Amino acid sequence: MEEAVKISYILVRIVIILIAAKIGGYIAEKLKQPSVLGELAAGIILGPSLFNFINPYEPDSAFQLLHFLGEIGVILLLFQIGLESNIHQLLKAGLTSTLVATIGVAVPVALGFAYSMYAIADIGFNGAFLIGATLAATSVGITMRVLSEIKKVNSHEGKIILGAAVIDDIIGLVILSVVAGLVSGAGQSIPLVVGKTILFSVIFLIASIWLGIRYLPKMYTITRPLKINRTFVFSSFVVMMFFAAVADVIGLATIVGAFAAGLIFERLEEKEHFQAKIQPMAHIFVPIFFVVAGLYLDAKALFLPGMLPLVFALTIIAVVGKLVSGFGAIGTKTSKLAIGIGMIPRGEVGLIFSAFGLAASLITKDIYSALVLVIMITTIVTPPFLVRAMKNIKGTGAISESEQIL
């Protein structure tokens, strides 16, 4: 009987989280905001900030399972991002997009690290680096949605932003792996850990892309007559989990492996079929991650002495650090302001960074709450400013829902 009660206790919480995520996402979309904000808000409402229905700081077996399901959601999310990232488009991104992405990562990381070391007591090197990395992560899905609505996706600015965002994602994943390497390699030489992690990350991603280009299409050509391709979900899920596990074994973040698996399947002709088959699973697991991320936010901590100035300072760093990335488009007849604004929104990747930092005890729940608030602010304020900045720019095209980068 006790076991039955325990199972029902877990199942009820899963049901409530899924319903809350759906309602929160629906309300957010009605307000013309990304659903992730509504899912975060649902977690904040259910957590210690308001109703304290689920307290992540007093974890039981039920919450540990919820946390695990959220981790599955993160892996699925990065698999989708990899699946929707075009390798040829990445190779064609060119110098302009590369410069925009590099500046857009380097400046927030440097400013965030320097400010954190100066202003946050006992943050440590790894914690400060994690904060800087969180401020560097761009969520291109929000920008692409706005550009699609105003039919500016195919403008020069839109193409530069999209190319830069893909490069930004890859750099961000490498940085997260560096942070993970610094945590697991405590006591080792920092330059050695950083160099080794970057090398492993680059080799892993290149090897994954090479395997995908060389072998996966051939495998599906051979197996197509056997009708094995009906098992899209099974095959993609197994490969995704395997690559995530391999990444973890060699000291990288699991999401790097998931992203690499997505890049492999992106090469297949059946790409759209994979997207359609994997989407229902993502609709269940991904929102769980964002609700759980919201549970960890302690709104009361934001009113502690010095917290609001911290949020303000980190927001300024997050905004300015991306605005200056527009100068990477030097020598082109494009709106550098529009490009910079388009790189401002944080979102999924930033939340993943924050959650990792909290789980690894690199940051406290107070700092985590501040970072989540910064991510929400940058997500909300970007669309109206981007619309105004793109007003007089020529461009055509809208992207379908299946083509949007998450």
mmCIF file of C-alpha atoms in Angstrom:
data_model
loop_
_atom_site.group_PDB
_atom_site.id
_atom_site.type_symbol
_atom_site.label_atom_id
_atom_site.label_comp_id
_atom_site.label_asym_id
_atom_site.label_seq_id
_atom_site.Cartn_x
_atom_site.Cartn_y
_atom_site.Cartn_z
ATOM 1 C CA MET A 1 0.000 0.000 0.000
ATOM 2 C CA GLU A 2 2.819 2.376 0.856
ATOM 3 C CA GLU A 3 4.406 1.776 -2.562
ATOM 4 C CA ALA A 4 1.061 2.502 -4.283
ATOM 5 C CA VAL A 5 0.744 5.776 -2.392
ATOM 6 C CA LYS A 6 4.292 6.677 -3.333
ATOM 7 C CA ILE A 7 3.626 6.043 -7.029
ATOM 8 C CA SER A 8 0.412 8.055 -6.957
ATOM 9 C CA TYR A 9 2.253 10.869 -5.161
ATOM 10 C CA ILE A 10 4.766 11.032 -8.018
ATOM 11 C CA LEU A 11 2.182 10.693 -10.775
ATOM 12 C CA VAL A 12 -0.014 13.460 -9.365
ATOM 13 C CA ARG A 13 2.923 15.852 -9.369
ATOM 14 C CA ILE A 14 3.826 14.965 -12.932
ATOM 15 C CA VAL A 15 0.231 15.573 -14.017
ATOM 16 C CA ILE A 16 0.075 18.917 -12.198
ATOM 17 C CA ILE A 17 3.391 20.058 -13.695
ATOM 18 C CA LEU A 18 2.307 19.112 -17.222
ATOM 19 C CA ILE A 19 -1.052 20.874 -16.858
ATOM 20 C CA ALA A 20 0.572 23.954 -15.304
ATOM 21 C CA ALA A 21 3.148 24.039 -18.117
ATOM 22 C CA LYS A 22 0.422 23.838 -20.748
ATOM 23 C CA ILE A 23 -1.651 26.597 -19.147
ATOM 24 C CA GLY A 24 1.392 28.807 -18.580
ATOM 25 C CA GLY A 25 2.608 28.307 -22.140
ATOM 26 C CA TYR A 26 -0.849 29.061 -23.558
ATOM 27 C CA ILE A 27 -1.172 32.295 -21.579
ATOM 28 C CA ALA A 28 2.330 33.391 -22.588
ATOM 29 C CA GLU A 29 1.605 32.808 -26.270
ATOM 30 C CA LYS A 30 -1.644 34.771 -25.982
ATOM 31 C CA LEU A 31 0.463 37.629 -24.617
ATOM 32 C CA LYS A 32 2.781 37.188 -27.647
ATOM 33 C CA GLN A 33 5.592 35.854 -25.477
ATOM 34 C CA PRO A 34 7.470 32.551 -25.889
ATOM 35 C CA SER A 35 5.845 29.618 -24.117
ATOM 36 C CA VAL A 36 9.025 29.051 -22.096
ATOM 37 C CA LEU A 37 8.204 32.164 -20.041
ATOM 38 C CA GLY A 38 4.803 30.752 -19.146
ATOM 39 C CA GLU A 39 6.344 27.429 -18.182
ATOM 40 C CA LEU A 40 8.884 29.198 -15.984
ATOM 41 C CA ALA A 41 6.087 31.211 -14.386
ATOM 42 C CA ALA A 42 4.176 27.989 -13.702
ATOM 43 C CA GLY A 43 7.184 26.644 -11.824
ATOM 44 C CA ILE A 44 7.534 29.867 -9.841
ATOM 45 C CA ILE A 45 3.863 29.667 -8.822
ATOM 46 C CA LEU A 46 4.069 25.997 -7.806
ATOM 47 C CA GLY A 47 7.384 26.432 -5.978
ATOM 48 C CA PRO A 48 8.476 28.046 -2.708
ATOM 49 C CA SER A 49 7.983 31.543 -4.128
ATOM 50 C CA LEU A 50 4.187 31.210 -3.829
ATOM 51 C CA PHE A 51 2.280 27.999 -3.079
ATOM 52 C CA ASN A 52 5.263 25.805 -2.130
ATOM 53 C CA PHE A 53 3.470 22.811 -3.637
ATOM 54 C CA ILE A 54 6.831 21.386 -4.687
ATOM 55 C CA ASN A 55 9.966 22.497 -2.860
ATOM 56 C CA PRO A 56 13.158 21.644 -4.783
ATOM 57 C CA TYR A 57 15.274 22.577 -1.764
ATOM 58 C CA GLU A 58 13.654 19.775 0.244
ATOM 59 C CA PRO A 59 13.968 17.048 -2.404
ATOM 60 C CA ASP A 60 12.220 13.705 -2.023
ATOM 61 C CA SER A 61 12.115 10.730 -4.369
ATOM 62 C CA ALA A 62 9.252 12.320 -6.309
ATOM 63 C CA PHE A 63 11.218 15.468 -7.038
ATOM 64 C CA GLN A 64 14.332 13.500 -7.950
ATOM 65 C CA LEU A 65 12.287 11.737 -10.620
ATOM 66 C CA LEU A 66 10.894 15.069 -11.840
ATOM 67 C CA HIS A 67 14.423 16.431 -12.039
ATOM 68 C CA PHE A 68 15.494 13.389 -14.066
ATOM 69 C CA LEU A 69 12.560 13.823 -16.460
ATOM 70 C CA GLY A 70 13.599 17.453 -16.847
ATOM 71 C CA GLU A 71 17.119 16.339 -17.768
ATOM 72 C CA ILE A 72 15.624 14.103 -20.461
ATOM 73 C CA GLY A 73 13.793 17.212 -21.659
ATOM 74 C CA VAL A 74 17.060 19.161 -21.933
ATOM 75 C CA ILE A 75 18.651 16.379 -23.969
ATOM 76 C CA LEU A 76 15.625 16.295 -26.284
ATOM 77 C CA LEU A 77 15.723 20.081 -26.617
ATOM 78 C CA LEU A 78 19.368 20.131 -27.717
ATOM 79 C CA PHE A 79 18.725 17.197 -30.053
ATOM 80 C CA GLN A 80 15.993 19.274 -31.696
ATOM 81 C CA ILE A 81 18.263 22.301 -31.976
ATOM 82 C CA GLY A 82 20.906 20.135 -33.643
ATOM 83 C CA LEU A 83 18.267 18.603 -35.912
ATOM 84 C CA GLU A 84 17.150 22.066 -37.011
ATOM 85 C CA SER A 85 20.696 23.419 -37.478
ATOM 86 C CA ASN A 86 21.791 23.260 -41.107
ATOM 87 C CA ILE A 87 25.461 22.262 -41.411
ATOM 88 C CA HIS A 88 25.811 23.823 -44.854
ATOM 89 C CA GLN A 89 24.249 27.028 -43.550
ATOM 90 C CA LEU A 90 26.766 26.980 -40.707
ATOM 91 C CA LEU A 91 29.664 26.567 -43.152
ATOM 92 C CA LYS A 92 28.264 29.394 -45.293
ATOM 93 C CA ALA A 93 27.744 31.687 -42.310
ATOM 94 C CA GLY A 94 30.935 33.429 -43.299
ATOM 95 C CA LEU A 95 33.169 35.878 -41.541
ATOM 96 C CA THR A 96 30.408 38.341 -40.650
ATOM 97 C CA SER A 97 28.254 35.867 -38.710
ATOM 98 C CA THR A 98 31.363 34.388 -37.101
ATOM 99 C CA LEU A 99 32.519 37.818 -35.913
ATOM 100 C CA VAL A 100 29.049 38.687 -34.605
ATOM 101 C CA ALA A 101 28.868 35.408 -32.682
ATOM 102 C CA THR A 102 32.415 35.671 -31.333
ATOM 103 C CA ILE A 103 31.949 39.233 -30.086
ATOM 104 C CA GLY A 104 28.518 38.334 -28.728
ATOM 105 C CA VAL A 105 30.050 35.567 -26.627
ATOM 106 C CA ALA A 106 33.391 37.096 -25.646
ATOM 107 C CA VAL A 107 32.085 40.439 -24.353
ATOM 108 C CA PRO A 108 29.316 39.105 -22.037
ATOM 109 C CA VAL A 109 31.607 36.358 -20.722
ATOM 110 C CA ALA A 110 34.392 38.845 -19.967
ATOM 111 C CA LEU A 111 32.118 41.499 -18.443
ATOM 112 C CA GLY A 112 30.041 38.964 -16.519
ATOM 113 C CA PHE A 113 33.139 37.259 -15.150
ATOM 114 C CA ALA A 114 34.841 40.532 -14.152
ATOM 115 C CA TYR A 115 31.736 41.967 -12.500
ATOM 116 C CA SER A 116 30.968 38.741 -10.632
ATOM 117 C CA MET A 117 34.503 38.481 -9.263
ATOM 118 C CA TYR A 118 34.274 42.099 -8.113
ATOM 119 C CA ALA A 119 30.706 42.305 -6.788
ATOM 120 C CA ILE A 120 29.698 38.819 -5.609
ATOM 121 C CA ALA A 121 31.349 37.589 -2.439
ATOM 122 C CA ASP A 122 32.829 34.084 -2.441
ATOM 123 C CA ILE A 123 31.707 33.399 -6.018
ATOM 124 C CA GLY A 124 34.998 31.807 -7.069
ATOM 125 C CA PHE A 125 36.551 31.512 -10.526
ATOM 126 C CA ASN A 126 34.228 28.750 -11.760
ATOM 127 C CA GLY A 127 31.077 30.459 -10.502
ATOM 128 C CA ALA A 128 32.020 33.795 -12.072
ATOM 129 C CA PHE A 129 32.837 32.062 -15.358
ATOM 130 C CA LEU A 130 29.483 30.280 -15.255
ATOM 131 C CA ILE A 131 27.653 33.595 -14.777
ATOM 132 C CA GLY A 132 29.508 35.119 -17.718
ATOM 133 C CA ALA A 133 28.687 32.092 -19.866
ATOM 134 C CA THR A 134 25.004 32.310 -18.924
ATOM 135 C CA LEU A 135 24.903 35.949 -20.021
ATOM 136 C CA ALA A 136 26.464 34.970 -23.370
ATOM 137 C CA ALA A 137 23.829 32.425 -24.437
ATOM 138 C CA THR A 138 21.474 33.635 -27.200
ATOM 139 C CA SER A 139 17.972 32.270 -27.881
ATOM 140 C CA VAL A 140 17.478 32.726 -31.613
ATOM 141 C CA GLY A 141 13.960 31.269 -31.547
ATOM 142 C CA ILE A 142 12.520 34.490 -30.133
ATOM 143 C CA THR A 143 14.281 36.648 -32.720
ATOM 144 C CA MET A 144 13.317 34.351 -35.598
ATOM 145 C CA ARG A 145 9.678 34.422 -34.504
ATOM 146 C CA VAL A 146 9.653 38.228 -34.600
ATOM 147 C CA LEU A 147 11.443 38.371 -37.968
ATOM 148 C CA SER A 148 9.000 35.823 -39.356
ATOM 149 C CA GLU A 149 5.991 37.864 -38.261
ATOM 150 C CA ILE A 150 7.327 41.038 -39.911
ATOM 151 C CA LYS A 151 8.609 39.071 -42.938
ATOM 152 C CA LYS A 152 12.266 39.999 -42.513
ATOM 153 C CA VAL A 153 13.772 36.515 -42.136
ATOM 154 C CA ASN A 154 15.495 36.727 -45.519
ATOM 155 C CA SER A 155 16.882 40.208 -44.960
ATOM 156 C CA HIS A 156 20.677 40.537 -44.731
ATOM 157 C CA GLU A 157 20.278 41.202 -41.009
ATOM 158 C CA GLY A 158 18.085 38.128 -40.542
ATOM 159 C CA LYS A 159 20.562 35.836 -42.284
ATOM 160 C CA ILE A 160 23.481 37.221 -40.269
ATOM 161 C CA ILE A 161 21.573 36.781 -36.995
ATOM 162 C CA LEU A 162 20.602 33.200 -37.855
ATOM 163 C CA GLY A 163 24.145 32.237 -38.838
ATOM 164 C CA ALA A 164 25.604 33.923 -35.763
ATOM 165 C CA ALA A 165 23.068 32.244 -33.479
ATOM 166 C CA VAL A 166 24.004 28.762 -34.699
ATOM 167 C CA ILE A 167 27.698 29.516 -34.118
ATOM 168 C CA ASP A 168 26.745 31.080 -30.763
ATOM 169 C CA ASP A 169 25.035 27.828 -29.732
ATOM 170 C CA ILE A 170 28.099 25.743 -30.570
ATOM 171 C CA ILE A 171 30.475 28.104 -28.751
ATOM 172 C CA GLY A 172 28.089 28.122 -25.791
ATOM 173 C CA LEU A 173 28.035 24.322 -25.592
ATOM 174 C CA VAL A 174 31.828 24.237 -25.670
ATOM 175 C CA ILE A 175 31.943 26.830 -22.867
ATOM 176 C CA LEU A 176 29.514 24.778 -20.769
ATOM 177 C CA SER A 177 31.724 21.739 -21.276
ATOM 178 C CA VAL A 178 34.695 23.839 -20.140
ATOM 179 C CA VAL A 179 32.805 24.757 -16.958
ATOM 180 C CA ALA A 180 31.917 21.091 -16.406
ATOM 181 C CA GLY A 181 35.565 20.188 -16.952
ATOM 182 C CA LEU A 182 36.699 22.778 -14.418
ATOM 183 C CA VAL A 183 34.283 21.325 -11.859
ATOM 184 C CA SER A 184 35.305 17.696 -12.419
ATOM 185 C CA GLY A 185 38.976 18.607 -12.724
ATOM 186 C CA ALA A 186 39.208 20.567 -9.489
ATOM 187 C CA GLY A 187 42.825 20.950 -8.425
ATOM 188 C CA GLN A 188 44.198 20.576 -11.936
ATOM 189 C CA SER A 189 45.785 23.344 -13.972
ATOM 190 C CA ILE A 190 43.032 25.616 -15.313
ATOM 191 C CA PRO A 191 44.726 26.169 -18.718
ATOM 192 C CA LEU A 192 45.181 22.393 -19.055
ATOM 193 C CA VAL A 193 41.524 21.645 -18.263
ATOM 194 C CA VAL A 194 40.266 24.412 -20.564
ATOM 195 C CA GLY A 195 42.518 23.365 -23.445
ATOM 196 C CA LYS A 196 41.684 19.680 -23.100
ATOM 197 C CA THR A 197 37.937 20.317 -22.918
ATOM 198 C CA ILE A 198 37.900 22.623 -25.942
ATOM 199 C CA LEU A 199 39.947 20.098 -27.926
ATOM 200 C CA PHE A 200 37.659 17.203 -26.964
ATOM 201 C CA SER A 201 34.542 19.257 -27.764
ATOM 202 C CA VAL A 202 35.772 20.265 -31.215
ATOM 203 C CA ILE A 203 36.939 16.736 -32.063
ATOM 204 C CA PHE A 204 33.663 15.261 -30.809
ATOM 205 C CA LEU A 205 31.489 17.626 -32.877
ATOM 206 C CA ILE A 206 33.607 17.257 -36.035
ATOM 207 C CA ALA A 207 33.694 13.462 -35.691
ATOM 208 C CA SER A 208 29.921 13.383 -35.183
ATOM 209 C CA ILE A 209 29.280 15.483 -38.282
ATOM 210 C CA TRP A 210 31.693 13.329 -40.309
ATOM 211 C CA LEU A 211 29.994 10.121 -39.182
ATOM 212 C CA GLY A 212 26.608 11.574 -40.022
ATOM 213 C CA ILE A 213 27.641 12.669 -43.505
ATOM 214 C CA ARG A 214 29.517 9.455 -44.331
ATOM 215 C CA TYR A 215 27.575 6.594 -42.776
ATOM 216 C CA LEU A 216 24.043 7.442 -41.648
ATOM 217 C CA PRO A 217 22.530 8.062 -45.119
ATOM 218 C CA LYS A 218 24.087 4.803 -46.357
ATOM 219 C CA MET A 219 22.653 2.918 -43.409
ATOM 220 C CA TYR A 220 19.163 4.214 -44.103
ATOM 221 C CA THR A 221 19.493 3.394 -47.817
ATOM 222 C CA ILE A 222 20.285 -0.209 -46.890
ATOM 223 C CA THR A 223 17.561 -0.547 -44.257
ATOM 224 C CA ARG A 224 14.789 1.281 -46.151
ATOM 225 C CA PRO A 225 13.515 -1.902 -47.921
ATOM 226 C CA LEU A 226 13.343 -3.629 -44.541
ATOM 227 C CA LYS A 227 10.914 -0.945 -43.337
ATOM 228 C CA ILE A 228 13.108 -0.336 -40.302
ATOM 229 C CA ASN A 229 12.564 3.357 -40.895
ATOM 230 C CA ARG A 230 9.158 3.044 -39.266
ATOM 231 C CA THR A 231 11.034 3.073 -35.978
ATOM 232 C CA PHE A 232 12.043 6.748 -36.303
ATOM 233 C CA VAL A 233 11.490 7.557 -32.651
ATOM 234 C CA PHE A 234 13.287 4.460 -31.402
ATOM 235 C CA SER A 235 16.391 4.873 -33.581
ATOM 236 C CA SER A 236 16.745 8.623 -33.011
ATOM 237 C CA PHE A 237 16.167 8.267 -29.254
ATOM 238 C CA VAL A 238 18.776 5.505 -28.940
ATOM 239 C CA VAL A 239 21.390 7.445 -30.938
ATOM 240 C CA MET A 240 20.625 10.631 -29.001
ATOM 241 C CA MET A 241 21.038 8.929 -25.625
ATOM 242 C CA PHE A 242 24.174 7.096 -26.755
ATOM 243 C CA PHE A 243 25.876 10.291 -27.888
ATOM 244 C CA ALA A 244 24.817 12.084 -24.696
ATOM 245 C CA ALA A 245 26.337 9.236 -22.671
ATOM 246 C CA VAL A 246 29.571 9.274 -24.713
ATOM 247 C CA ALA A 247 29.875 13.030 -24.196
ATOM 248 C CA ASP A 248 29.476 12.564 -20.447
ATOM 249 C CA VAL A 249 32.054 9.758 -20.349
ATOM 250 C CA ILE A 250 34.730 11.886 -22.053
ATOM 251 C CA GLY A 251 34.028 14.795 -19.712
ATOM 252 C CA LEU A 252 31.747 16.946 -21.868
ATOM 253 C CA ALA A 253 28.211 18.105 -21.085
ATOM 254 C CA THR A 254 25.546 15.562 -22.086
ATOM 255 C CA ILE A 255 23.758 18.215 -24.141
ATOM 256 C CA VAL A 256 26.824 18.465 -26.412
ATOM 257 C CA GLY A 257 26.269 14.816 -27.318
ATOM 258 C CA ALA A 258 22.556 15.391 -27.884
ATOM 259 C CA PHE A 259 23.309 18.372 -30.126
ATOM 260 C CA ALA A 260 25.836 16.300 -32.096
ATOM 261 C CA ALA A 261 23.249 13.535 -32.568
ATOM 262 C CA GLY A 262 20.828 16.118 -33.932
ATOM 263 C CA LEU A 263 23.456 17.316 -36.409
ATOM 264 C CA ILE A 264 23.867 13.735 -37.626
ATOM 265 C CA PHE A 265 20.157 13.209 -38.288
ATOM 266 C CA GLU A 266 19.929 16.636 -39.922
ATOM 267 C CA ARG A 267 21.765 15.142 -42.896
ATOM 268 C CA LEU A 268 19.041 12.590 -43.673
ATOM 269 C CA GLU A 269 16.351 13.073 -46.309
ATOM 270 C CA GLU A 270 13.843 11.980 -43.661
ATOM 271 C CA LYS A 271 14.778 14.972 -41.473
ATOM 272 C CA GLU A 272 11.248 16.400 -41.474
ATOM 273 C CA HIS A 273 9.842 12.990 -40.585
ATOM 274 C CA PHE A 274 12.208 12.826 -37.626
ATOM 275 C CA GLN A 275 11.113 16.282 -36.503
ATOM 276 C CA ALA A 276 7.456 15.299 -36.692
ATOM 277 C CA LYS A 277 8.021 12.066 -34.773
ATOM 278 C CA ILE A 278 10.231 13.507 -32.027
ATOM 279 C CA GLN A 279 8.049 16.578 -31.422
ATOM 280 C CA PRO A 280 5.322 14.835 -29.337
ATOM 281 C CA MET A 281 7.958 13.453 -26.980
ATOM 282 C CA ALA A 282 9.559 16.894 -26.674
ATOM 283 C CA HIS A 283 6.160 18.454 -25.919
ATOM 284 C CA ILE A 284 6.013 16.289 -22.786
ATOM 285 C CA PHE A 285 9.568 16.338 -21.447
ATOM 286 C CA VAL A 286 10.892 19.799 -22.392
ATOM 287 C CA PRO A 287 8.202 21.767 -20.473
ATOM 288 C CA ILE A 288 9.008 19.699 -17.375
ATOM 289 C CA PHE A 289 12.547 21.103 -17.442
ATOM 290 C CA PHE A 290 11.343 24.705 -17.605
ATOM 291 C CA VAL A 291 8.769 24.205 -14.851
ATOM 292 C CA VAL A 292 11.438 22.600 -12.652
ATOM 293 C CA ALA A 293 13.744 25.542 -13.469
ATOM 294 C CA GLY A 294 10.995 27.863 -12.248
ATOM 295 C CA LEU A 295 10.586 25.843 -9.054
ATOM 296 C CA TYR A 296 14.172 26.669 -8.120
ATOM 297 C CA LEU A 297 13.588 30.417 -8.400
ATOM 298 C CA ASP A 298 13.063 31.938 -4.964
ATOM 299 C CA ALA A 299 11.305 35.272 -5.477
ATOM 300 C CA LYS A 300 11.911 36.228 -1.850
ATOM 301 C CA ALA A 301 15.660 36.059 -2.454
ATOM 302 C CA LEU A 302 15.367 38.840 -5.022
ATOM 303 C CA PHE A 303 14.430 41.279 -2.261
ATOM 304 C CA LEU A 304 17.484 40.568 -0.152
ATOM 305 C CA PRO A 305 19.931 43.480 0.218
ATOM 306 C CA GLY A 306 21.959 43.998 -2.938
ATOM 307 C CA MET A 307 19.993 41.573 -5.121
ATOM 308 C CA LEU A 308 18.038 44.074 -7.232
ATOM 309 C CA PRO A 309 21.202 46.085 -8.036
ATOM 310 C CA LEU A 310 22.805 42.769 -9.017
ATOM 311 C CA VAL A 311 19.909 41.956 -11.357
ATOM 312 C CA PHE A 312 20.136 45.450 -12.860
ATOM 313 C CA ALA A 313 23.903 45.172 -13.417
ATOM 314 C CA LEU A 314 23.690 41.698 -14.957
ATOM 315 C CA THR A 315 20.860 42.846 -17.238
ATOM 316 C CA ILE A 316 22.951 45.786 -18.460
ATOM 317 C CA ILE A 317 25.876 43.442 -19.138
ATOM 318 C CA ALA A 318 23.574 41.010 -20.954
ATOM 319 C CA VAL A 319 22.120 43.754 -23.170
ATOM 320 C CA VAL A 320 25.297 45.743 -23.870
ATOM 321 C CA GLY A 321 27.317 42.574 -24.454
ATOM 322 C CA LYS A 322 25.013 41.594 -27.307
ATOM 323 C CA LEU A 323 24.443 45.087 -28.705
ATOM 324 C CA VAL A 324 28.160 45.447 -29.420
ATOM 325 C CA SER A 325 28.077 42.157 -31.343
ATOM 326 C CA GLY A 326 26.434 44.100 -34.158
ATOM 327 C CA PHE A 327 29.793 45.732 -34.844
ATOM 328 C CA GLY A 328 30.926 42.332 -36.099
ATOM 329 C CA ALA A 329 29.011 43.227 -39.270
ATOM 330 C CA ILE A 330 31.547 45.950 -40.044
ATOM 331 C CA GLY A 331 31.991 46.627 -43.747
ATOM 332 C CA THR A 332 28.449 45.500 -44.615
ATOM 333 C CA LYS A 333 25.461 47.669 -45.457
ATOM 334 C CA THR A 334 23.392 46.318 -42.608
ATOM 335 C CA SER A 335 21.846 47.714 -39.455
ATOM 336 C CA LYS A 336 24.334 46.896 -36.735
ATOM 337 C CA LEU A 337 21.781 47.979 -34.133
ATOM 338 C CA ALA A 338 19.180 45.531 -35.472
ATOM 339 C CA ILE A 339 21.720 42.693 -35.478
ATOM 340 C CA GLY A 340 22.783 43.516 -31.922
ATOM 341 C CA ILE A 341 19.176 43.650 -30.694
ATOM 342 C CA GLY A 342 18.432 40.370 -32.458
ATOM 343 C CA MET A 343 21.174 38.682 -30.427
ATOM 344 C CA ILE A 344 19.896 39.952 -27.048
ATOM 345 C CA PRO A 345 17.242 37.378 -26.029
ATOM 346 C CA ARG A 346 18.376 34.691 -23.635
ATOM 347 C CA GLY A 347 16.284 31.606 -23.184
ATOM 348 C CA GLU A 348 16.664 27.850 -23.205
ATOM 349 C CA VAL A 349 20.459 27.628 -23.259
ATOM 350 C CA GLY A 350 20.840 30.331 -20.599
ATOM 351 C CA LEU A 351 18.460 28.433 -18.326
ATOM 352 C CA ILE A 352 20.400 25.226 -18.915
ATOM 353 C CA PHE A 353 23.609 27.012 -17.903
ATOM 354 C CA SER A 354 21.970 28.423 -14.767
ATOM 355 C CA ALA A 355 20.500 25.060 -13.778
ATOM 356 C CA PHE A 356 23.884 23.393 -14.254
ATOM 357 C CA GLY A 357 25.569 26.020 -12.078
ATOM 358 C CA LEU A 358 23.035 25.522 -9.300
ATOM 359 C CA ALA A 359 23.252 21.721 -9.459
ATOM 360 C CA ALA A 360 27.063 21.883 -9.375
ATOM 361 C CA SER A 361 26.962 24.325 -6.411
ATOM 362 C CA LEU A 362 28.819 26.949 -8.441
ATOM 363 C CA ILE A 363 26.125 29.504 -7.638
ATOM 364 C CA THR A 364 23.643 29.894 -4.787
ATOM 365 C CA LYS A 365 19.883 29.836 -5.193
ATOM 366 C CA ASP A 366 19.912 33.637 -4.795
ATOM 367 C CA ILE A 367 22.279 34.080 -7.752
ATOM 368 C CA TYR A 368 20.296 31.496 -9.712
ATOM 369 C CA SER A 369 17.094 33.454 -9.105
ATOM 370 C CA ALA A 370 18.799 36.648 -10.286
ATOM 371 C CA LEU A 371 20.031 34.965 -13.480
ATOM 372 C CA VAL A 372 16.600 33.537 -14.297
ATOM 373 C CA LEU A 373 15.067 36.992 -13.847
ATOM 374 C CA VAL A 374 17.695 38.492 -16.187
ATOM 375 C CA ILE A 375 16.879 35.824 -18.791
ATOM 376 C CA MET A 376 13.164 36.609 -18.518
ATOM 377 C CA ILE A 377 13.756 40.371 -18.818
ATOM 378 C CA THR A 378 15.897 40.073 -21.958
ATOM 379 C CA THR A 379 13.319 37.755 -23.506
ATOM 380 C CA ILE A 380 10.425 40.139 -22.856
ATOM 381 C CA VAL A 381 12.035 43.440 -23.886
ATOM 382 C CA THR A 382 13.624 42.335 -27.165
ATOM 383 C CA PRO A 383 10.620 41.910 -29.555
ATOM 384 C CA PRO A 384 9.279 45.505 -29.515
ATOM 385 C CA PHE A 385 12.753 47.010 -29.927
ATOM 386 C CA LEU A 386 13.604 44.564 -32.720
ATOM 387 C CA VAL A 387 10.423 45.423 -34.632
ATOM 388 C CA ARG A 388 11.307 49.117 -34.457
ATOM 389 C CA ALA A 389 14.933 48.529 -35.482
ATOM 390 C CA MET A 390 13.877 46.425 -38.500
ATOM 391 C CA LYS A 391 11.114 48.804 -39.605
ATOM 392 C CA ASN A 392 12.915 50.319 -42.610
ATOM 393 C CA ILE A 393 14.909 47.234 -43.577
ATOM 394 C CA LYS A 394 14.026 45.351 -46.756
ATOM 395 C CA GLY A 395 13.387 41.659 -46.452
ATOM 396 C CA THR A 396 10.982 38.870 -47.264
ATOM 397 C CA GLY A 397 9.982 35.519 -45.971
ATOM 398 C CA ALA A 398 8.412 33.888 -42.990
ATOM 399 C CA ILE A 399 9.404 30.598 -41.455
ATOM 400 C CA SER A 400 7.047 27.776 -40.672
ATOM 401 C CA GLU A 401 6.708 26.357 -37.196
ATOM 402 C CA SER A 402 8.749 23.299 -38.150
ATOM 403 C CA GLU A 403 11.583 25.495 -39.379
ATOM 404 C CA GLN A 404 11.905 27.680 -36.322
ATOM 405 C CA ILE A 405 14.951 27.150 -34.180
ATOM 406 C CA LEU A 406 13.915 26.549 -30.591
#
